[in-house]
Coordinates of C-alpha atoms in Angstrom, one line a residue:
M18 CA 6.7 14.3 1.9
L19 CA 8.2 16.3 4.7
I20 CA 6.7 16.5 8.2
R21 CA 8.0 19.4 10.3
E22 CA 7.1 21.8 13.0
A23 CA 5.1 24.7 11.7
T24 CA 6.1 28.3 11.8
A25 CA 4.0 31.4 11.9
D26 CA 4.7 31.8 8.1
D27 CA 2.8 28.5 7.5
W28 CA -0.6 29.9 8.6
P29 CA -1.5 31.4 5.2
R30 CA -1.0 28.0 3.6
I31 CA -3.0 26.2 6.4
W32 CA -5.9 28.6 6.4
P33 CA -7.4 27.7 3.0
F34 CA -8.0 24.0 3.9
W35 CA -8.7 24.8 7.5
H36 CA -11.5 27.1 6.5
R37 CA -12.8 24.7 3.8
I38 CA -13.0 21.9 6.4
V39 CA -14.6 23.8 9.2
A40 CA -17.0 25.8 7.0
A41 CA -18.3 22.4 5.6
G42 CA -19.5 21.7 9.2
E43 CA -19.1 17.9 8.9
T44 CA -16.1 16.9 11.0
Y45 CA -15.2 19.6 13.5
A46 CA -17.2 21.0 16.4
W47 CA -15.9 24.5 15.7
D48 CA -18.2 27.2 14.4
P49 CA -18.3 27.0 10.6
G50 CA -18.2 30.9 10.6
T51 CA -14.9 31.1 12.5
S52 CA -12.9 34.0 11.2
E53 CA -9.4 33.7 10.0
E54 CA -8.0 35.4 13.1
E55 CA -10.0 33.2 15.4
A56 CA -8.9 30.2 13.5
R57 CA -5.3 31.2 13.7
V58 CA -5.5 31.6 17.5
L59 CA -7.3 28.2 17.8
W60 CA -4.8 26.3 15.6
M61 CA -1.5 28.1 16.1
N62 CA -1.9 28.7 19.8
P63 CA 1.6 28.9 21.4
A64 CA 0.5 26.2 23.9
K65 CA 0.3 23.8 21.0
R66 CA 3.0 22.1 19.0
V67 CA 1.9 22.5 15.4
Y68 CA 3.1 20.4 12.5
V69 CA 2.7 20.6 8.8
V70 CA 3.1 18.1 5.9
E71 CA 4.7 19.4 2.7
D72 CA 4.2 17.4 -0.5
D73 CA 7.2 16.8 -2.8
G74 CA 6.6 20.2 -4.4
G75 CA 6.7 22.0 -1.0
A76 CA 2.9 22.7 -0.8
V77 CA 1.4 22.4 2.7
V78 CA -1.2 19.7 2.4
A79 CA -1.9 18.8 6.0
S80 CA -1.5 20.1 9.5
A81 CA -1.9 18.9 13.1
Y82 CA -1.4 20.1 16.6
L83 CA -0.3 18.4 19.8
T84 CA -1.2 19.7 23.2
P85 CA -2.0 18.5 26.7
N86 CA -5.7 17.5 27.0
Y87 CA -5.8 18.8 30.6
G88 CA -3.5 20.5 32.9
G89 CA -2.1 19.7 36.3
P90 CA -2.0 16.0 37.4
A91 CA -3.7 15.0 34.1
A92 CA -1.2 16.8 31.8
R93 CA 0.3 13.5 30.6
I94 CA -2.6 12.8 28.3
A95 CA -2.3 14.4 24.9
N96 CA -4.9 15.9 22.6
A97 CA -4.5 16.5 19.0
G98 CA -6.3 17.9 16.0
F99 CA -5.6 16.9 12.4
M100 CA -6.6 18.4 9.0
V101 CA -5.7 17.2 5.5
D102 CA -6.5 19.4 2.5
P103 CA -9.6 17.7 1.1
G104 CA -8.1 17.8 -2.4
Q105 CA -5.1 15.8 -1.1
G106 CA -7.0 12.9 0.6
G107 CA -6.2 9.3 0.0
R108 CA -2.4 9.9 -0.4
G109 CA -1.3 8.8 3.0
Y110 CA -0.7 12.3 4.4
G111 CA -3.1 11.8 7.3
R112 CA -1.7 8.4 8.4
A113 CA 1.9 9.6 8.2
L114 CA 1.1 12.7 10.2
A115 CA -0.9 10.7 12.8
E116 CA 2.0 8.2 13.2
H117 CA 4.4 11.2 13.5
L118 CA 2.3 12.9 16.2
L119 CA 1.9 9.6 18.1
A120 CA 5.7 9.3 18.2
E121 CA 6.2 12.9 19.2
A122 CA 3.6 12.5 22.0
R123 CA 5.4 9.4 23.3
A124 CA 8.8 11.2 23.1
A125 CA 7.3 14.2 25.0
G126 CA 6.3 11.9 27.9
Y127 CA 2.6 11.6 27.2
R128 CA 1.0 8.4 28.4
G129 CA -2.0 8.4 26.1
M130 CA -3.9 10.5 23.5
V131 CA -7.6 11.4 23.6
F132 CA -9.9 12.9 21.1
N133 CA -12.8 14.6 22.8
A134 CA -15.3 15.1 20.0
V135 CA -14.9 12.9 16.9
V136 CA -18.0 13.1 14.7
E137 CA -19.1 9.5 14.4
T138 CA -19.6 9.9 10.6
N139 CA -16.1 11.3 10.1
P140 CA -14.2 8.9 7.7
A141 CA -11.1 9.5 10.0
V142 CA -12.7 7.2 12.6
T143 CA -11.4 4.3 10.4
L144 CA -7.9 5.7 10.5
W145 CA -8.0 6.2 14.3
T146 CA -9.2 2.7 15.0
S147 CA -6.5 1.3 12.6
L148 CA -3.9 3.1 14.7
G149 CA -5.2 1.6 17.9
F150 CA -7.7 4.2 19.2
T151 CA -10.9 2.9 20.8
V152 CA -14.2 4.6 21.2
L153 CA -14.6 5.1 25.0
G154 CA -18.1 6.4 24.5
T155 CA -20.4 8.4 22.3
V156 CA -22.5 11.4 23.2
P157 CA -25.6 10.7 21.2
E158 CA -27.1 13.3 18.8
A159 CA -24.5 15.9 20.0
F160 CA -23.5 17.2 16.5
D161 CA -25.8 18.7 13.9
H162 CA -24.4 17.3 10.7
P163 CA -25.5 19.2 7.5
R164 CA -26.2 16.0 5.6
H165 CA -26.8 13.3 8.2
G166 CA -28.8 15.3 10.8
R167 CA -28.0 14.7 14.4
V168 CA -25.1 12.3 14.9
G169 CA -23.0 11.3 17.9
L170 CA -19.6 12.5 19.0
H171 CA -17.1 9.9 20.0
V172 CA -14.5 10.1 22.7
M173 CA -11.6 8.1 21.4
Y174 CA -8.4 7.1 23.3
R175 CA -5.2 5.3 22.8
A176 CA -2.4 4.5 25.3
L177 CA 1.1 5.4 24.3

């Protein structure tokens, strides 16, 4: 596997799994009807450092972004978003990408990383806790899950 910074040319390879994940409405608080252009602006925003994972055959199987969570005096706390192609789960791509972004965030001078809205039923919660993230709090019934009904959104944090 190869983890590298994304280029604009990677977007057409990210969009199919980005769309599949967001349209499912189970793990991201973005509108499931987000258009491709809106999604590209959200994910590939120039204020974000975007990364992709290529498998051994060169296919893009995951992507993530790294950005300040806030500006000004709070700009040393990072935020990130991660997506692994659902057909590629369980192969270690998410963990490798998460470990890479944590190292990149540290190297960039961030003091911590926060996730503002992790759906409590998201299987990635297990990954985040195994990597040292803790749940600071949960906003109860904040997310309308298509299978589980109203579920909470975790705020998760890890010092770097």
